[in-house]
Coordinates of C-alpha atoms (C1' of nucleotides) and ligand atoms in Angstrom, one line a residue:
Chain A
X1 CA -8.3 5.1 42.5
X2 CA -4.8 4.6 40.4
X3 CA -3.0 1.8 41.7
X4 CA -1.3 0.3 41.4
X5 CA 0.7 3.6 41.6
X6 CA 2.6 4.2 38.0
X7 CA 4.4 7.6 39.8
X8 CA 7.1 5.7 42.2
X9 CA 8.6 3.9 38.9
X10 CA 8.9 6.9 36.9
X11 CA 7.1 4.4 34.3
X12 CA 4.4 1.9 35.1
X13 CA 5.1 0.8 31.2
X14 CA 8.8 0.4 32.3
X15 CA 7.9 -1.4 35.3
X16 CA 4.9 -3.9 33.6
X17 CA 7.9 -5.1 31.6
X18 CA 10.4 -4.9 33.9
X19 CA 9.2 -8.8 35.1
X20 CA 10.7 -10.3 32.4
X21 CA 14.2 -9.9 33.2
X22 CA 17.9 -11.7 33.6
X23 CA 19.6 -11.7 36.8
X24 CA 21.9 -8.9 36.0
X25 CA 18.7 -6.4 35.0
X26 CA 16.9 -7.7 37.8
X27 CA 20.0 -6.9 40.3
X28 CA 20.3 -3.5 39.1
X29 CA 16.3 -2.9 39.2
X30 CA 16.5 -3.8 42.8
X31 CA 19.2 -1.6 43.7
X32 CA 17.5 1.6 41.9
X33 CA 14.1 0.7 43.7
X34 CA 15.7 -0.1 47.2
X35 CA 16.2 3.7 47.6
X36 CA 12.0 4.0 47.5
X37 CA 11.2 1.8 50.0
X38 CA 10.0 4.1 53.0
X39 CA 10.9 2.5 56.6
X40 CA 8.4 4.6 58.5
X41 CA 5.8 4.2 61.8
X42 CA 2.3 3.5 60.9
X43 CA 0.2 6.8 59.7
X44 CA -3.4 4.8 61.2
X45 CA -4.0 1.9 63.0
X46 CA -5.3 -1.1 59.8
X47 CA -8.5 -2.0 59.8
X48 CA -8.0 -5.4 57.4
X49 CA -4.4 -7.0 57.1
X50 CA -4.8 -9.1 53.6
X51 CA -2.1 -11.7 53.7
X52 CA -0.6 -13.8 50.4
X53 CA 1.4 -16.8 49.2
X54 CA 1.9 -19.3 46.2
X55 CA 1.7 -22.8 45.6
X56 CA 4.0 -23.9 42.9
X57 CA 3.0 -26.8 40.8
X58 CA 6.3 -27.8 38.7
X59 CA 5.1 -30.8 36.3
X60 CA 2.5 -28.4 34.5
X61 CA 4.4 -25.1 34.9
X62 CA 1.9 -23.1 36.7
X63 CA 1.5 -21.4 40.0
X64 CA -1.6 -21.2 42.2
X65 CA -1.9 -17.3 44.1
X66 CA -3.8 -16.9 47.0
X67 CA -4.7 -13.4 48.6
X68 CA -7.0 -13.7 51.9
X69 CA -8.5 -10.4 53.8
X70 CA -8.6 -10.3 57.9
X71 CA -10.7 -7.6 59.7
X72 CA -8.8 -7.1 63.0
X73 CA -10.4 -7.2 66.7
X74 CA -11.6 -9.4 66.4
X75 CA -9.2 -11.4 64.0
X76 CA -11.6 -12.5 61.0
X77 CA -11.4 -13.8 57.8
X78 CA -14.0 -11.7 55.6
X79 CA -12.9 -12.4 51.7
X80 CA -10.5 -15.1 49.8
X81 CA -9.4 -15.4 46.2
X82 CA -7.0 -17.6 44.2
X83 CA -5.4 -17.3 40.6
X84 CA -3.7 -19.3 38.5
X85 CA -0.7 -18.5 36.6
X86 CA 2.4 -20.2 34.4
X87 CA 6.0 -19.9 36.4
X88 CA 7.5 -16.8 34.9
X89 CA 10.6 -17.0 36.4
X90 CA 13.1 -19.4 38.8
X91 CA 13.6 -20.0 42.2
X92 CA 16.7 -17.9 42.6
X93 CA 17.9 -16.9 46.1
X94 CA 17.7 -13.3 46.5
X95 CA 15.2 -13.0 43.5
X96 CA 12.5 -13.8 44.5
X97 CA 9.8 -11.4 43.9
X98 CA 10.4 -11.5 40.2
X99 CA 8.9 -15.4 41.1
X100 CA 6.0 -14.5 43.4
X101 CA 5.0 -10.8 42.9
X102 CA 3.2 -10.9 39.9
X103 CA 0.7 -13.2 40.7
X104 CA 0.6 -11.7 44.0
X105 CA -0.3 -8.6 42.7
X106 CA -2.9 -10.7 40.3
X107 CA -4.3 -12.1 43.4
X108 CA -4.7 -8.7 45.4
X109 CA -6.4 -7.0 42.5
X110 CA -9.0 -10.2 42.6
X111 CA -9.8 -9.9 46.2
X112 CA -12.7 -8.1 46.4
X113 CA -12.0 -6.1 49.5
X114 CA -9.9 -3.3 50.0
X115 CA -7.3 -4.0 53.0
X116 CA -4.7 -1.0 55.1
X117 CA -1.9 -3.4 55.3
X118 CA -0.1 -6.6 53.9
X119 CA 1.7 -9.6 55.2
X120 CA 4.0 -11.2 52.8
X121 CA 5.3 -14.7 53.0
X122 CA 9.2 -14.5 52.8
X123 CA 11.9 -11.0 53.3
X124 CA 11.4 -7.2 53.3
X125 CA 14.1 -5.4 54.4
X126 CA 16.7 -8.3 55.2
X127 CA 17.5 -9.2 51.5
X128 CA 21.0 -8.4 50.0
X129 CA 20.1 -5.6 48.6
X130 CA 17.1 -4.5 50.7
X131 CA 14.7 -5.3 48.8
X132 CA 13.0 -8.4 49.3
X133 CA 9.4 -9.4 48.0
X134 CA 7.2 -7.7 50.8
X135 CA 9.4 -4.3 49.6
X136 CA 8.6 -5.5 46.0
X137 CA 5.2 -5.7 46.3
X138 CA 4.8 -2.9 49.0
X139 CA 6.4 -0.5 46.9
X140 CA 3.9 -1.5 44.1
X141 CA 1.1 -1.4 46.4
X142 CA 2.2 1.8 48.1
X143 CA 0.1 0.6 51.4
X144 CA 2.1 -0.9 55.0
X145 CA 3.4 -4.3 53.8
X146 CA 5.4 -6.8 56.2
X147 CA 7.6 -9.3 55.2
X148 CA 7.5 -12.7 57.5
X149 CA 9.4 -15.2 56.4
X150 CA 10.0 -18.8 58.2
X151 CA 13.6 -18.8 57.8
X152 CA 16.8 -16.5 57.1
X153 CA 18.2 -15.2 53.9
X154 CA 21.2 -12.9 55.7
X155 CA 21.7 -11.1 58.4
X156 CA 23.6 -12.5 62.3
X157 CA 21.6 -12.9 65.2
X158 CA 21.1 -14.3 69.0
X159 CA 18.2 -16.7 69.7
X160 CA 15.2 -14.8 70.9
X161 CA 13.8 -15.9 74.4
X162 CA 11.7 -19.1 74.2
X163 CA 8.3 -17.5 74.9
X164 CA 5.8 -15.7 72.4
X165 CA 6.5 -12.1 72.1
X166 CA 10.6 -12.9 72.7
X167 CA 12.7 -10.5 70.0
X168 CA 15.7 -10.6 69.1
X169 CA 17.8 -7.9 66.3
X170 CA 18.1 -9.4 63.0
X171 CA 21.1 -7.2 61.4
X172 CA 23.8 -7.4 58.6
X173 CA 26.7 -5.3 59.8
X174 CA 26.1 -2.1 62.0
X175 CA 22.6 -1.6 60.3
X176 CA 19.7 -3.6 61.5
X177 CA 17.8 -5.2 58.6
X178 CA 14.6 -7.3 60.8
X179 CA 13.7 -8.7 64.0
X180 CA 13.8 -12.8 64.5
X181 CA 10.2 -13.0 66.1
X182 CA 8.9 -15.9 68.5
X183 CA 5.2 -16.0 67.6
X184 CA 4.7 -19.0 69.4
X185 CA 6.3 -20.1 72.9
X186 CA 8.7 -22.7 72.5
X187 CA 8.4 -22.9 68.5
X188 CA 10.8 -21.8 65.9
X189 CA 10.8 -17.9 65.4
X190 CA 10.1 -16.6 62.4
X191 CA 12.1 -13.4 60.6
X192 CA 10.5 -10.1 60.2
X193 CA 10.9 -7.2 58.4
X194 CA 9.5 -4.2 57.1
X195 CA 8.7 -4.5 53.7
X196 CA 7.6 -0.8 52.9
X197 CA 5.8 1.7 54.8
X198 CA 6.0 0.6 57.9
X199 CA 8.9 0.5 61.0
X200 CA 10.7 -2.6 63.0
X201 CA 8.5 -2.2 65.8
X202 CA 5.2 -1.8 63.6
X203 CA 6.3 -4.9 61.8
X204 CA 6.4 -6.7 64.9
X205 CA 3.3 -5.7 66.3
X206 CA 1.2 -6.2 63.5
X207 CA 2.9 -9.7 63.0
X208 CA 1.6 -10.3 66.7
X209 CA -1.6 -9.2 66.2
X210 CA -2.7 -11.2 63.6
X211 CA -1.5 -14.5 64.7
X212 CA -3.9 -16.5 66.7
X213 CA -2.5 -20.1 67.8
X214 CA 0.2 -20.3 65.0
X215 CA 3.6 -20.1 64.1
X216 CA 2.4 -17.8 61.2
X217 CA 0.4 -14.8 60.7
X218 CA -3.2 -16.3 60.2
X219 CA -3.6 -14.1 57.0
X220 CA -0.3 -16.0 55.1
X221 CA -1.1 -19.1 56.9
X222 CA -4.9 -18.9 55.2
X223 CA -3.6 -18.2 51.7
X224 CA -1.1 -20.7 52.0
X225 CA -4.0 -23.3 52.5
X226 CA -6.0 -21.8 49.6
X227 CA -3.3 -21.7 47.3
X228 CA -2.4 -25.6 48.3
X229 CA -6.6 -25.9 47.8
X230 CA -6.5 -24.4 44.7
X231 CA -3.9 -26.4 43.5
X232 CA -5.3 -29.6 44.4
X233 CA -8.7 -28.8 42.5
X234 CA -6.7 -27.0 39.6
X235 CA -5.1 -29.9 38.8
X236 CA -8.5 -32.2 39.2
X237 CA -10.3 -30.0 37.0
X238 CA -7.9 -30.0 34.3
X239 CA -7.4 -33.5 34.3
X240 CA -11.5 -34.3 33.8
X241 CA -10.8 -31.8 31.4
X242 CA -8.4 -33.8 29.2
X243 CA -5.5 -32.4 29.7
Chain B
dG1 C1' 37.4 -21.1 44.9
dC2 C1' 33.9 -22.5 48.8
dG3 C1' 29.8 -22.2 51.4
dA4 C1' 25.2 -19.9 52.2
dC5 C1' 21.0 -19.4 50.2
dA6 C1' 13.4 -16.3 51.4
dG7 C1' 10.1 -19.7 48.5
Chain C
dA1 C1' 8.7 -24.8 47.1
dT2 C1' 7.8 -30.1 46.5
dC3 C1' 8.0 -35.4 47.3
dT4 C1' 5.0 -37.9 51.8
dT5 C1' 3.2 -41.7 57.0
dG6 C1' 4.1 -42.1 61.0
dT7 C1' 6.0 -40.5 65.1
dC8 C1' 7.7 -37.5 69.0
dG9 C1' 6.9 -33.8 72.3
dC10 C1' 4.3 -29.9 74.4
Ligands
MG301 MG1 5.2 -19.2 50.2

DNA sequence: GCGACAG
DNA sequence: ATCTTGTCGC
């Protein structure tokens, strides 16, 4: 199967070097991309949601990538995988998939199950330019992706009701960019957005769906505590090893 | 120029 | 994101 998907770039030799970029490049590659993202209801109901995140580890310059696979009703973990990788790039808000998405993408192709749909810890659609990370990597991906991130990067909104399910419209202007999501009652919302293939209201849902107990999605909140795990031992194991 | 600012 | 123990509230 060709993925990830070289036609949606024009280039996939373009795009393979198109990580290692300064802000000005990486601006303009967002804007030229944003036009492909596709906010659209879901074709089929997913089967697995896979869910990712990153554990940075600053004093030795390397990143720790976490991917982990759900199977939905009932909500269960079926496959996990971790990667390790050197920083590439900055923190820099509004660029941060040039950060995160290559080892995501590292990660993904490591997880030995294939998954319908992706949760992705941080924007989709509510990013400057409209293209956050979950767009990013959705676009590479070409599958539903979701972006839930814990807090806002722009966009005006009201507070959502206090119980779990409550919505309120996340927008930037007259256009609305995300919803701001209670996932738990009477805990801090958290901001969703499509990130590519996939609607507000699919978002949404499929954020609902796979959270059992906890503020976050339980596929992000897994891979956030293998990527912490990984980290922990990465650093253990290189330290026995000398270095 | 100043403040905001995913992870 | 990361540095970090105990403490407050549902
Ligand atoms: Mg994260």
């Amino acid at each position: 199967m060709p993925w990830p998907p070289k036609e949606a770039y024009g280039s996939l030799d373009a795009m393979l070097h198109a990580w290692d970029l300064e802000i000005p490049a990486a601006k303009a590659l967002q804007a030229e991309l944003a036009p492909q993202v596709r906010v659209e209801p879901l074709r089929s109901p997913p089967k697995v949601v896979a869910g990712v995140d990153i554990a940075f580890d600053k004093p030795s310059g390397r990143l720790f990538a976490a991917a982990v696979a759900f199977r939905l009703d009932p909500l269960e973990q079926i496959a996990a995988v971790s990667v390790c990788r050197p920083i590439p790039f900055p923190y820099v808000p509004g660029y941060l998939s040039f950060r995160e998405a290559p080892a995501i993408l590292a990660a993904l192709e490591a997880l030995p199950v294939s998954f319908d749909a992706l949760l992705v810890d941080g924007q989709g659609l509510a990013h400057p330019r409209r293209f956050g990370l979950a767009c990013h990597v959705g676009l590479w991906i070409d599958r539903p992706t979701v972006g839930c991130a814990k807090s806002r990067l722009i966009g005006e909104h009201e507070e959502p009701g206090i119980e779990r399910g409550s919505t309120a419209i996340l927008r930037k202007g007259d256009d609305r960019i995300g919803t701001v999501l209670r996932t738990r009652t009477n805990v801090r919302p958290l901001f969703v957005s499509p990130g590519h293939r996939i609607d507000f209201a699919g978002s949404i849902e499929l954020t609902l769906r796979c959270t059992a107990g906890y503020r976050m999605p339980e596929p992000t909140r897994q891979a956030d505590r293998l990527a912490a795990a990984a980290k922990r031992e990465g650093l253990a194991a290189s330290e026995s090893a000398g270095g």
